PDB file of C-alpha atoms and ligand atoms in Angstrom:
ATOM      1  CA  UNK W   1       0.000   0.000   0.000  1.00  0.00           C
ATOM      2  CA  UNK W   2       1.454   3.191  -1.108  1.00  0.00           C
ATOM      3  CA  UNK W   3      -0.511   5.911   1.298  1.00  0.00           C
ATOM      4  CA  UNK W   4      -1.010   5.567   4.779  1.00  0.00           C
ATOM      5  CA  UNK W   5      -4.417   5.585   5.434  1.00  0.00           C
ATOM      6  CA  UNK W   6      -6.601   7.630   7.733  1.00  0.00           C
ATOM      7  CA  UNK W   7      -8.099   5.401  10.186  1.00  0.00           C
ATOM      8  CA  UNK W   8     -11.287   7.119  12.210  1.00  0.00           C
ATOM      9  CA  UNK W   9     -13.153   5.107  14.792  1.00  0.00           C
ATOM     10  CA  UNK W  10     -16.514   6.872  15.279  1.00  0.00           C
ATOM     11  CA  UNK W  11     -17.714   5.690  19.133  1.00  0.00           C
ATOM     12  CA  UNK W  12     -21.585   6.620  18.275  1.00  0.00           C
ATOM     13  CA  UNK W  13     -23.007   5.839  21.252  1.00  0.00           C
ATOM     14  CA  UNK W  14     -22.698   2.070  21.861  1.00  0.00           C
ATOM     15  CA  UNK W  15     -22.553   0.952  25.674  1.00  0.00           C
ATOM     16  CA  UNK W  16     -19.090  -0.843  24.468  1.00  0.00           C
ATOM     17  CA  UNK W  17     -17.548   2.880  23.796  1.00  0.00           C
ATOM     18  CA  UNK W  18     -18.850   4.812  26.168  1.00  0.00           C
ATOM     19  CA  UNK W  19     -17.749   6.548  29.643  1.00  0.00           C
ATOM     20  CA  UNK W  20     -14.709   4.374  30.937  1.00  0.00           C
ATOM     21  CA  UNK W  21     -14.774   1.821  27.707  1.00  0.00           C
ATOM     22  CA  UNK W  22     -14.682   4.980  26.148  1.00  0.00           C
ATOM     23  CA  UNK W  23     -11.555   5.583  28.045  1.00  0.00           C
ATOM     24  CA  UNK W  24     -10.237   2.218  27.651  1.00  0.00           C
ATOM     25  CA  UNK W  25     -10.954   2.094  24.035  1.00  0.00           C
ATOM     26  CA  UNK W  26      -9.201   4.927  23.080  1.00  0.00           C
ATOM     27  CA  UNK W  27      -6.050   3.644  24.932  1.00  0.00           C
ATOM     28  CA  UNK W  28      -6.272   0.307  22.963  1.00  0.00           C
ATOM     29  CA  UNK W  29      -6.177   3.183  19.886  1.00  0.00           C
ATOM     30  CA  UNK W  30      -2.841   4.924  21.358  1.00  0.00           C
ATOM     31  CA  UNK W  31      -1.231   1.687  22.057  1.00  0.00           C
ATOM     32  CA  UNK W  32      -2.367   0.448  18.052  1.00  0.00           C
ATOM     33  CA  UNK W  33      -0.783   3.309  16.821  1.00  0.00           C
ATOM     34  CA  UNK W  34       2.354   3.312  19.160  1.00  0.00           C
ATOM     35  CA  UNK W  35       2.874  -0.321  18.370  1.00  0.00           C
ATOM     36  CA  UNK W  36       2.074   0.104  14.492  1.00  0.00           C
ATOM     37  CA  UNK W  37       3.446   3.437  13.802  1.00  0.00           C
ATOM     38  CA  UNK W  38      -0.689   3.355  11.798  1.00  0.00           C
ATOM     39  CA  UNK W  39      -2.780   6.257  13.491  1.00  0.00           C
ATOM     40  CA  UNK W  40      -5.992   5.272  14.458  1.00  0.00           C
ATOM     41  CA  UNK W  41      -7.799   8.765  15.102  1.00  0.00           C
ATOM     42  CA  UNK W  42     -11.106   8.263  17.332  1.00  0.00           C
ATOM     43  CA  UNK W  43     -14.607  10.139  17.768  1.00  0.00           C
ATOM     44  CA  UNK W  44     -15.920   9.801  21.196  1.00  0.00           C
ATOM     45  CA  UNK W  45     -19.354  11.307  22.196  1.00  0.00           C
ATOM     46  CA  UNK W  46     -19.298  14.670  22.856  1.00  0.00           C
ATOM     47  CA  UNK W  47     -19.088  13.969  27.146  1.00  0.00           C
ATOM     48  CA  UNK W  48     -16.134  12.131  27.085  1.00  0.00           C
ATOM     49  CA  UNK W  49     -14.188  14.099  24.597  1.00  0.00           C
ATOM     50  CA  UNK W  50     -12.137  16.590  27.532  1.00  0.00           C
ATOM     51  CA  UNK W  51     -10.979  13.355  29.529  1.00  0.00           C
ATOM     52  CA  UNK W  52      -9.859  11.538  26.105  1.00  0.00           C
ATOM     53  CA  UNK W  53      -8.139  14.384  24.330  1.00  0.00           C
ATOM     54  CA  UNK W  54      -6.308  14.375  28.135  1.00  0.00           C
ATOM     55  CA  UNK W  55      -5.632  10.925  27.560  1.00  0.00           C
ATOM     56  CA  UNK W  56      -4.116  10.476  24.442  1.00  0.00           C
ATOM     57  CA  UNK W  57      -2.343  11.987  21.512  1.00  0.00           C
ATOM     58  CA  UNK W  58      -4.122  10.454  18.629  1.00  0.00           C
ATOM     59  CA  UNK W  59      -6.540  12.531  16.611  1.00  0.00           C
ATOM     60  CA  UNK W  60      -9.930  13.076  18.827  1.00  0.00           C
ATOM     61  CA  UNK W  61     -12.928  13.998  16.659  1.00  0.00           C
ATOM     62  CA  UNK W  62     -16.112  15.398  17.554  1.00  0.00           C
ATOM     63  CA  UNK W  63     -18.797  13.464  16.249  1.00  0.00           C
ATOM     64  CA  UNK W  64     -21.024  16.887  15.674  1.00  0.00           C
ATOM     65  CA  UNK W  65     -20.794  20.802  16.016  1.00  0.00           C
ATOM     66  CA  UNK W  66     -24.264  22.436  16.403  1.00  0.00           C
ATOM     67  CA  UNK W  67     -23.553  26.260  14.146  1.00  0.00           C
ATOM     68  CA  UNK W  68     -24.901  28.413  17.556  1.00  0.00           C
ATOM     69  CA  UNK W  69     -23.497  31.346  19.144  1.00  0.00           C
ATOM     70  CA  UNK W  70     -23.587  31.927  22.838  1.00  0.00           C
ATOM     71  CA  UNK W  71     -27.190  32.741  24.319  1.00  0.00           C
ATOM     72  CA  UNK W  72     -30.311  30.319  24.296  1.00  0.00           C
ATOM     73  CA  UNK W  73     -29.441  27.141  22.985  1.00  0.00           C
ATOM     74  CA  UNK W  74     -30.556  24.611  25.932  1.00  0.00           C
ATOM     75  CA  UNK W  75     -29.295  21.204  25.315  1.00  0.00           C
ATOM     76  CA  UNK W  76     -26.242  21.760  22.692  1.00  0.00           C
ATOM     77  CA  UNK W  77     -22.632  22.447  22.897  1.00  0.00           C
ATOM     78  CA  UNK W  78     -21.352  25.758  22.114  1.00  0.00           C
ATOM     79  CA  UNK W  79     -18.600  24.877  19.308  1.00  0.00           C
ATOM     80  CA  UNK W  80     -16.056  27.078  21.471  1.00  0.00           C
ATOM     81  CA  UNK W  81     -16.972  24.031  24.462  1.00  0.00           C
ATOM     82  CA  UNK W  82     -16.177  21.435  22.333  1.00  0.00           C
ATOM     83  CA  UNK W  83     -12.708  23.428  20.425  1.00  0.00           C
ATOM     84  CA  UNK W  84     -11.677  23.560  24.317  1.00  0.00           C
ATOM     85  CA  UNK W  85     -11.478  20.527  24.742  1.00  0.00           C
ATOM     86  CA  UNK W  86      -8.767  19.568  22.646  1.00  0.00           C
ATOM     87  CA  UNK W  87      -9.906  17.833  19.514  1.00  0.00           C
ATOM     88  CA  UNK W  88      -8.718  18.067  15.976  1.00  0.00           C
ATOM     89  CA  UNK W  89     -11.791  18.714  14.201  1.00  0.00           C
ATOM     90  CA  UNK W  90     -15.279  17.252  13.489  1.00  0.00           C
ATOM     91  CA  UNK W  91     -17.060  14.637  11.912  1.00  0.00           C
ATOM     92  CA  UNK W  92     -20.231  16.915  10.403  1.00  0.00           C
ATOM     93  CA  UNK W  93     -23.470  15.808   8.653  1.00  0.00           C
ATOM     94  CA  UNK W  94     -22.875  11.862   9.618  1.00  0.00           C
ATOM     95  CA  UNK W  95     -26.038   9.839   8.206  1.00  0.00           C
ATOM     96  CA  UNK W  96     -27.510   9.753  11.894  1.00  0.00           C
ATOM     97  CA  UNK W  97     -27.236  13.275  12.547  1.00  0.00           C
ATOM     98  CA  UNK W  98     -28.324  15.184   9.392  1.00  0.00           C
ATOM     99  CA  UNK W  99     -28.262  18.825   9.016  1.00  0.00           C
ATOM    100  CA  UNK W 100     -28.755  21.122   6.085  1.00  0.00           C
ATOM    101  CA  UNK W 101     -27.152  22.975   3.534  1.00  0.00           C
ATOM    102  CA  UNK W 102     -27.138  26.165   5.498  1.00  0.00           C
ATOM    103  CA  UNK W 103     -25.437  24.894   8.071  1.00  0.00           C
ATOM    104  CA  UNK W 104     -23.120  22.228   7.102  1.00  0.00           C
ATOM    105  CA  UNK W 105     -21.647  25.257   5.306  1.00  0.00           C
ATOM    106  CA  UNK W 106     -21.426  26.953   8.736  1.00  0.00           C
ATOM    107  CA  UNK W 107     -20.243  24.272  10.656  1.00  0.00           C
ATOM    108  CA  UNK W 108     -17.375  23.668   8.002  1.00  0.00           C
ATOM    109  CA  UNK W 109     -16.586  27.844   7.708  1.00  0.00           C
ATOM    110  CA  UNK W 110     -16.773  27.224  12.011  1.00  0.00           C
ATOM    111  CA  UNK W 111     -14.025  24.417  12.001  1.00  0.00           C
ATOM    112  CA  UNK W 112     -11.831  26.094   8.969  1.00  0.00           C
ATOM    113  CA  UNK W 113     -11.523  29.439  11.270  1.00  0.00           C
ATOM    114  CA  UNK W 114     -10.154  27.704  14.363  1.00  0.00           C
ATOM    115  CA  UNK W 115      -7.691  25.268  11.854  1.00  0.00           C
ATOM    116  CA  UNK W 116      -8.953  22.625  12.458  1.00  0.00           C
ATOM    117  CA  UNK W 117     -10.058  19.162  10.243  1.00  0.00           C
ATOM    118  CA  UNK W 118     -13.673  18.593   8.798  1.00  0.00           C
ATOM    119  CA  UNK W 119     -14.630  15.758   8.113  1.00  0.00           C
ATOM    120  CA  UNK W 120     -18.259  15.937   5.680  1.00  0.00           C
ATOM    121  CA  UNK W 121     -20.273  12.703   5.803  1.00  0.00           C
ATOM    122  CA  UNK W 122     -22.383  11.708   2.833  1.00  0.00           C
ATOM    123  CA  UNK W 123     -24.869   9.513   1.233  1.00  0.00           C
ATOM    124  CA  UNK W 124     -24.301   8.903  -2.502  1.00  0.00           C
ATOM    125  CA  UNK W 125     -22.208  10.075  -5.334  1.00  0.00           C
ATOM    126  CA  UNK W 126     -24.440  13.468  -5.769  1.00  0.00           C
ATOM    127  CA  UNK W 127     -24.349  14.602  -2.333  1.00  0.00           C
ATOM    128  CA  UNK W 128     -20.529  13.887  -2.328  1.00  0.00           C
ATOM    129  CA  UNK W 129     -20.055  16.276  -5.317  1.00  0.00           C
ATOM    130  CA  UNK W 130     -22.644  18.621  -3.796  1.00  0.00           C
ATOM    131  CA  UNK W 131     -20.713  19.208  -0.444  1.00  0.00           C
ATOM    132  CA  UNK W 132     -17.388  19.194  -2.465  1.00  0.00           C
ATOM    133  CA  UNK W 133     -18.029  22.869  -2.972  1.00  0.00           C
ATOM    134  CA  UNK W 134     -18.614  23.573   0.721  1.00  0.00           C
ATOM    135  CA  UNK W 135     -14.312  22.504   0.669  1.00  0.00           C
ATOM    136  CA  UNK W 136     -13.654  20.343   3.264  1.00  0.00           C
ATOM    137  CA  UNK W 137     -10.713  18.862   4.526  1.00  0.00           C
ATOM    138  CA  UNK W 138     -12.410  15.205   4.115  1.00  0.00           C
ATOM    139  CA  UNK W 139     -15.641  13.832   2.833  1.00  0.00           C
ATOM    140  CA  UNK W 140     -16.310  10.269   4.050  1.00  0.00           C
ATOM    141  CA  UNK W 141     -18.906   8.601   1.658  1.00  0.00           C
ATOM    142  CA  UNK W 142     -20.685   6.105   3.692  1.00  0.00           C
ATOM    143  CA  UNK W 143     -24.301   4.196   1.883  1.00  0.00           C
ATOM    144  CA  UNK W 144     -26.430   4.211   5.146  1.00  0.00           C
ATOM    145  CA  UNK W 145     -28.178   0.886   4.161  1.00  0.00           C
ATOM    146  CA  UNK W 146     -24.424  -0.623   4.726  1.00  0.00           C
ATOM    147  CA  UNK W 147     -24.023   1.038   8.008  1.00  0.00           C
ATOM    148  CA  UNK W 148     -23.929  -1.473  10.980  1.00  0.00           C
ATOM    149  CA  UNK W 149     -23.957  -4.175   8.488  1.00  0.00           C
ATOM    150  CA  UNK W 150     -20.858  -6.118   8.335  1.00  0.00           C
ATOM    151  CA  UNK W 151     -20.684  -5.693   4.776  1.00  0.00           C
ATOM    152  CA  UNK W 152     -18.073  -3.425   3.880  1.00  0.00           C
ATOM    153  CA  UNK W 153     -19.154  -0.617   1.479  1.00  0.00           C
ATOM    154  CA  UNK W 154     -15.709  -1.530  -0.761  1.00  0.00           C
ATOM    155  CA  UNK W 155     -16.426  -4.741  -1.180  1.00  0.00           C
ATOM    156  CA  UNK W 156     -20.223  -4.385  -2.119  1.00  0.00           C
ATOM    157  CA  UNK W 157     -20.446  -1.519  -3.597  1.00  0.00           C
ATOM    158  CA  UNK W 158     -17.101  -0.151  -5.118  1.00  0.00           C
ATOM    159  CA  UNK W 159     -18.341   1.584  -8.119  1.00  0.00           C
ATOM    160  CA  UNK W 160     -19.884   4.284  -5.146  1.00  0.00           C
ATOM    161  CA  UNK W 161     -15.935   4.485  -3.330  1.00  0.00           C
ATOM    162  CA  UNK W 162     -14.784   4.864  -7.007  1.00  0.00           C
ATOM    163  CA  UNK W 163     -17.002   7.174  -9.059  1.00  0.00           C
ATOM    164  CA  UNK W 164     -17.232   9.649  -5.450  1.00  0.00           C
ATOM    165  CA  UNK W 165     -13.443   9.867  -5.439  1.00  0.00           C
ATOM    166  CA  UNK W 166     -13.770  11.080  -9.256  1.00  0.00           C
ATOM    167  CA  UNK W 167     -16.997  13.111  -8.516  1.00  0.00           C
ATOM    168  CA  UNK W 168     -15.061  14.525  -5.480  1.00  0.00           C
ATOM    169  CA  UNK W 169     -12.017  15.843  -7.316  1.00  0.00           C
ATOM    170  CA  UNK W 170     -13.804  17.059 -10.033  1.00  0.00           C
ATOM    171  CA  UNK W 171     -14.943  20.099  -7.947  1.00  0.00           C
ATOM    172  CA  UNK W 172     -12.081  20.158  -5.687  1.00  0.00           C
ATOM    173  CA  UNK W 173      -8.750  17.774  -5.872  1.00  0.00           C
ATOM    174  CA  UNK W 174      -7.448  19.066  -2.403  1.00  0.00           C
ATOM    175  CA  UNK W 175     -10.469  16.776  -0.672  1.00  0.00           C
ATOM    176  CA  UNK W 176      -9.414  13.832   0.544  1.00  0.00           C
ATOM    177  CA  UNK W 177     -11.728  10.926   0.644  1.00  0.00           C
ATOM    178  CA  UNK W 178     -12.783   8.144   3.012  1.00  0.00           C
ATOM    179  CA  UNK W 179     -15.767   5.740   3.210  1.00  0.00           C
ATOM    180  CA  UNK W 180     -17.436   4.065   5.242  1.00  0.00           C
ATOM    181  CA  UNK W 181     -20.319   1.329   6.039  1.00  0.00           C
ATOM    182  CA  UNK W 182     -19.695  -2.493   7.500  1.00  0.00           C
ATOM    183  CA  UNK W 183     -15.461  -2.002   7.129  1.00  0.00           C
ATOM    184  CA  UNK W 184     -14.016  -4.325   9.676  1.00  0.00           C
ATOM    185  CA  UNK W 185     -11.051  -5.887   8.256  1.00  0.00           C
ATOM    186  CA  UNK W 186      -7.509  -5.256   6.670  1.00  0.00           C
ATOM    187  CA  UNK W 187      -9.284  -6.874   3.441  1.00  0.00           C
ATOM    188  CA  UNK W 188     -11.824  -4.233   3.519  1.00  0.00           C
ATOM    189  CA  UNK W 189      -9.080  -1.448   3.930  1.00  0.00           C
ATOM    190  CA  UNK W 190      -6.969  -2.298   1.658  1.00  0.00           C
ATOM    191  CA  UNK W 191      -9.568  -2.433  -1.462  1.00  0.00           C
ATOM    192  CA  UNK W 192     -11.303   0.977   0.078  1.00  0.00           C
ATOM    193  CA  UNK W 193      -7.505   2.767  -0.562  1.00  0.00           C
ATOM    194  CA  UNK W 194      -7.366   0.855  -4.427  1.00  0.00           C
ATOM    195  CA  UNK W 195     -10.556   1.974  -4.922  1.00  0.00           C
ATOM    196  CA  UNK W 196      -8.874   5.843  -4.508  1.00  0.00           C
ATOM    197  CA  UNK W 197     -10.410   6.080  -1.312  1.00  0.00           C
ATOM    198  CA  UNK W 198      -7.333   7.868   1.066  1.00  0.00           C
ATOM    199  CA  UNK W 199      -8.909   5.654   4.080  1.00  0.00           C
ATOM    200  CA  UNK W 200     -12.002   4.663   6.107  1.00  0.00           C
ATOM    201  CA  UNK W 201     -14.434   5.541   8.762  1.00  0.00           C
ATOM    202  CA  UNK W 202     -15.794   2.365  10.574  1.00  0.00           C
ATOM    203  CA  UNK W 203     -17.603   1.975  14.253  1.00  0.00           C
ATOM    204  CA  UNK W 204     -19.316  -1.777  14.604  1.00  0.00           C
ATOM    205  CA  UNK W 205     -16.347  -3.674  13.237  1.00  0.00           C
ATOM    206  CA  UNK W 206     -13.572  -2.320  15.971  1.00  0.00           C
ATOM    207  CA  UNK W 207     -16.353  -1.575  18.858  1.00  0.00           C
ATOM    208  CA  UNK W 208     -18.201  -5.063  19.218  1.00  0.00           C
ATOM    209  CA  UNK W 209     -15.455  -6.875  18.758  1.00  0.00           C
ATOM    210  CA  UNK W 210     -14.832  -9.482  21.376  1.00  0.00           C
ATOM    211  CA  UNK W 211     -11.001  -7.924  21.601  1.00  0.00           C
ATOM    212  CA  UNK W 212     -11.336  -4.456  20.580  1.00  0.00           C
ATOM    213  CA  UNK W 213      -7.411  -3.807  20.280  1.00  0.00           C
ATOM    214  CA  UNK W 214      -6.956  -7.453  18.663  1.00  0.00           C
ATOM    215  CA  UNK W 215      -9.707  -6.044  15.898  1.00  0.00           C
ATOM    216  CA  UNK W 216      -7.981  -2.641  15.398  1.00  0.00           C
ATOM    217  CA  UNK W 217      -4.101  -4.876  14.608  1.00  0.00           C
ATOM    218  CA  UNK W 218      -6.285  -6.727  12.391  1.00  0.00           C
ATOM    219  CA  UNK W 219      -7.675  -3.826  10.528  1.00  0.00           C
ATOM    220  CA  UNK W 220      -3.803  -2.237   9.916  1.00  0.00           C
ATOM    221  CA  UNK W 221      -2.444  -5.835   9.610  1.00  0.00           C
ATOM    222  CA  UNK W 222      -1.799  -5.212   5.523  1.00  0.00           C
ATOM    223  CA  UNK W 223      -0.788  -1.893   5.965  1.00  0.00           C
TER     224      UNK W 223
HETATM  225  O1  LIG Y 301     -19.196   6.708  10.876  1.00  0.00           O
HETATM  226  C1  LIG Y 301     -18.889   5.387  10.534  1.00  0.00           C
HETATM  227  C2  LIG Y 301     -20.072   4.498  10.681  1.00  0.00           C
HETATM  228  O2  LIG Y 301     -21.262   5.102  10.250  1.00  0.00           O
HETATM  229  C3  LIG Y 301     -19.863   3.162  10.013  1.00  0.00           C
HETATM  230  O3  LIG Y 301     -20.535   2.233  10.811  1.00  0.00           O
HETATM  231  O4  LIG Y 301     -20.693   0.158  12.088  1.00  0.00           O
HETATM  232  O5  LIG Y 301     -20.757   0.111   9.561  1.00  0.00           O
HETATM  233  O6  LIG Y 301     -18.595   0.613  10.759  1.00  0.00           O
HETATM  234  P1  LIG Y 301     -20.120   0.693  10.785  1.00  0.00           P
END
């Protein structure tokens, strides 16, 4: 494999990567990429993020920004909250927390003025070359109906990892790409970065595992 790929673990909000497995998890992600010299970047829920980003060095990603100000906005985070906490960017418009156009273009212009990484989630090979022009630092194509499922989007439906990658750099070749959707092994990796994809986004795969840190040497094993 020529690139190194990016590697993000999205925690969602399973019991098996949350509060102190959250914790423990990302330490089996440190000690993957200490032992590998492969970064495995993470996004933990939004309460755990301060003590993680304490933690460890690797990447921490929100898994959402809510585009407020300061003032009356009972029940979000105010961006600057979540910026303070340490991570390296966001994860923005992920299938199970849509927003729209308006403000996925304000969330992206929000993490762009503090320098730090967005990462743009989409559907399909449209809405990838729609949210091209918003330019962010990733888009991470992931087909919902493969989410969860085991079966790895590059495997089952490579034409979508392909033909986004092309759609992607037609409107901006600075984007980097990842997908997403039922990747679990180094099989799955490996076609997802032939496929032009610069690396993956994956949650089930790594955080049901029986051995979480056993799954993520797996998943870098053909690196
Ligand atoms: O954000 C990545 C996630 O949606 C993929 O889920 O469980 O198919 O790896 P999963």
């Amino acid at each position: 494999m020529t690139k190194v790929p990016k590697i993000i673990i999205n925690y969602k909000t399973y019991e098996q990567s949350t509060g102190s497995k959250a914790l423990k998890l990302s330490q089996y992600a440190q000690e993957v990429t200490d032992e590998t010299g492969i970064e495995i970047a993470i996004a933990p829920q939004a309460v755990n993020l301060a003590q993680i980003c304490e933690a460890v060095d690797v990447p921490v990603y929100a898994q959402h920004i809510d585009p407020i100000t300061p003032g009356g906005h009972t029940g979000s985070y105010l961006p600057e909250a979540l910026i303070e906490t340490g991570i390296s960017g966001s994860l923005i418009n992920h299938s199970e927390k849509r927003l729209t156009l308006a403000d996925i273009d304000a969330v992206v212009e929000i993490i762009r003025k503090n320098n730090l990484t967005s990462i743009l989630c989409t559907n399909n090979i449209k809405t990838s070359a729609a949210c091209a022009s918003f330019e962010p630092d990733y888009i991470a194509i992931e087909p919902p109906e493969l989410i969860g499922s085991g079966v790895a989007v590059s495997q089952a439906n490579p034409e979508i990892v392909e033909n986004s990658v092309e759609a992607i750099h037609n409107v901006n070749k600075d984007i980097k790409v990842l997908c997403g959707a039922g990747i679990s092994t180094s099989d799955d990796l490996v076609s997802a970065m032939e496929l032009g994809a610069d690396g993956v986004l994956l949650a089930s795969g790594i955080i049901k595992a029986e051995d979480q840190k056993q799954a993520m040497l797996e998943l870098v094993d053909k690196v």
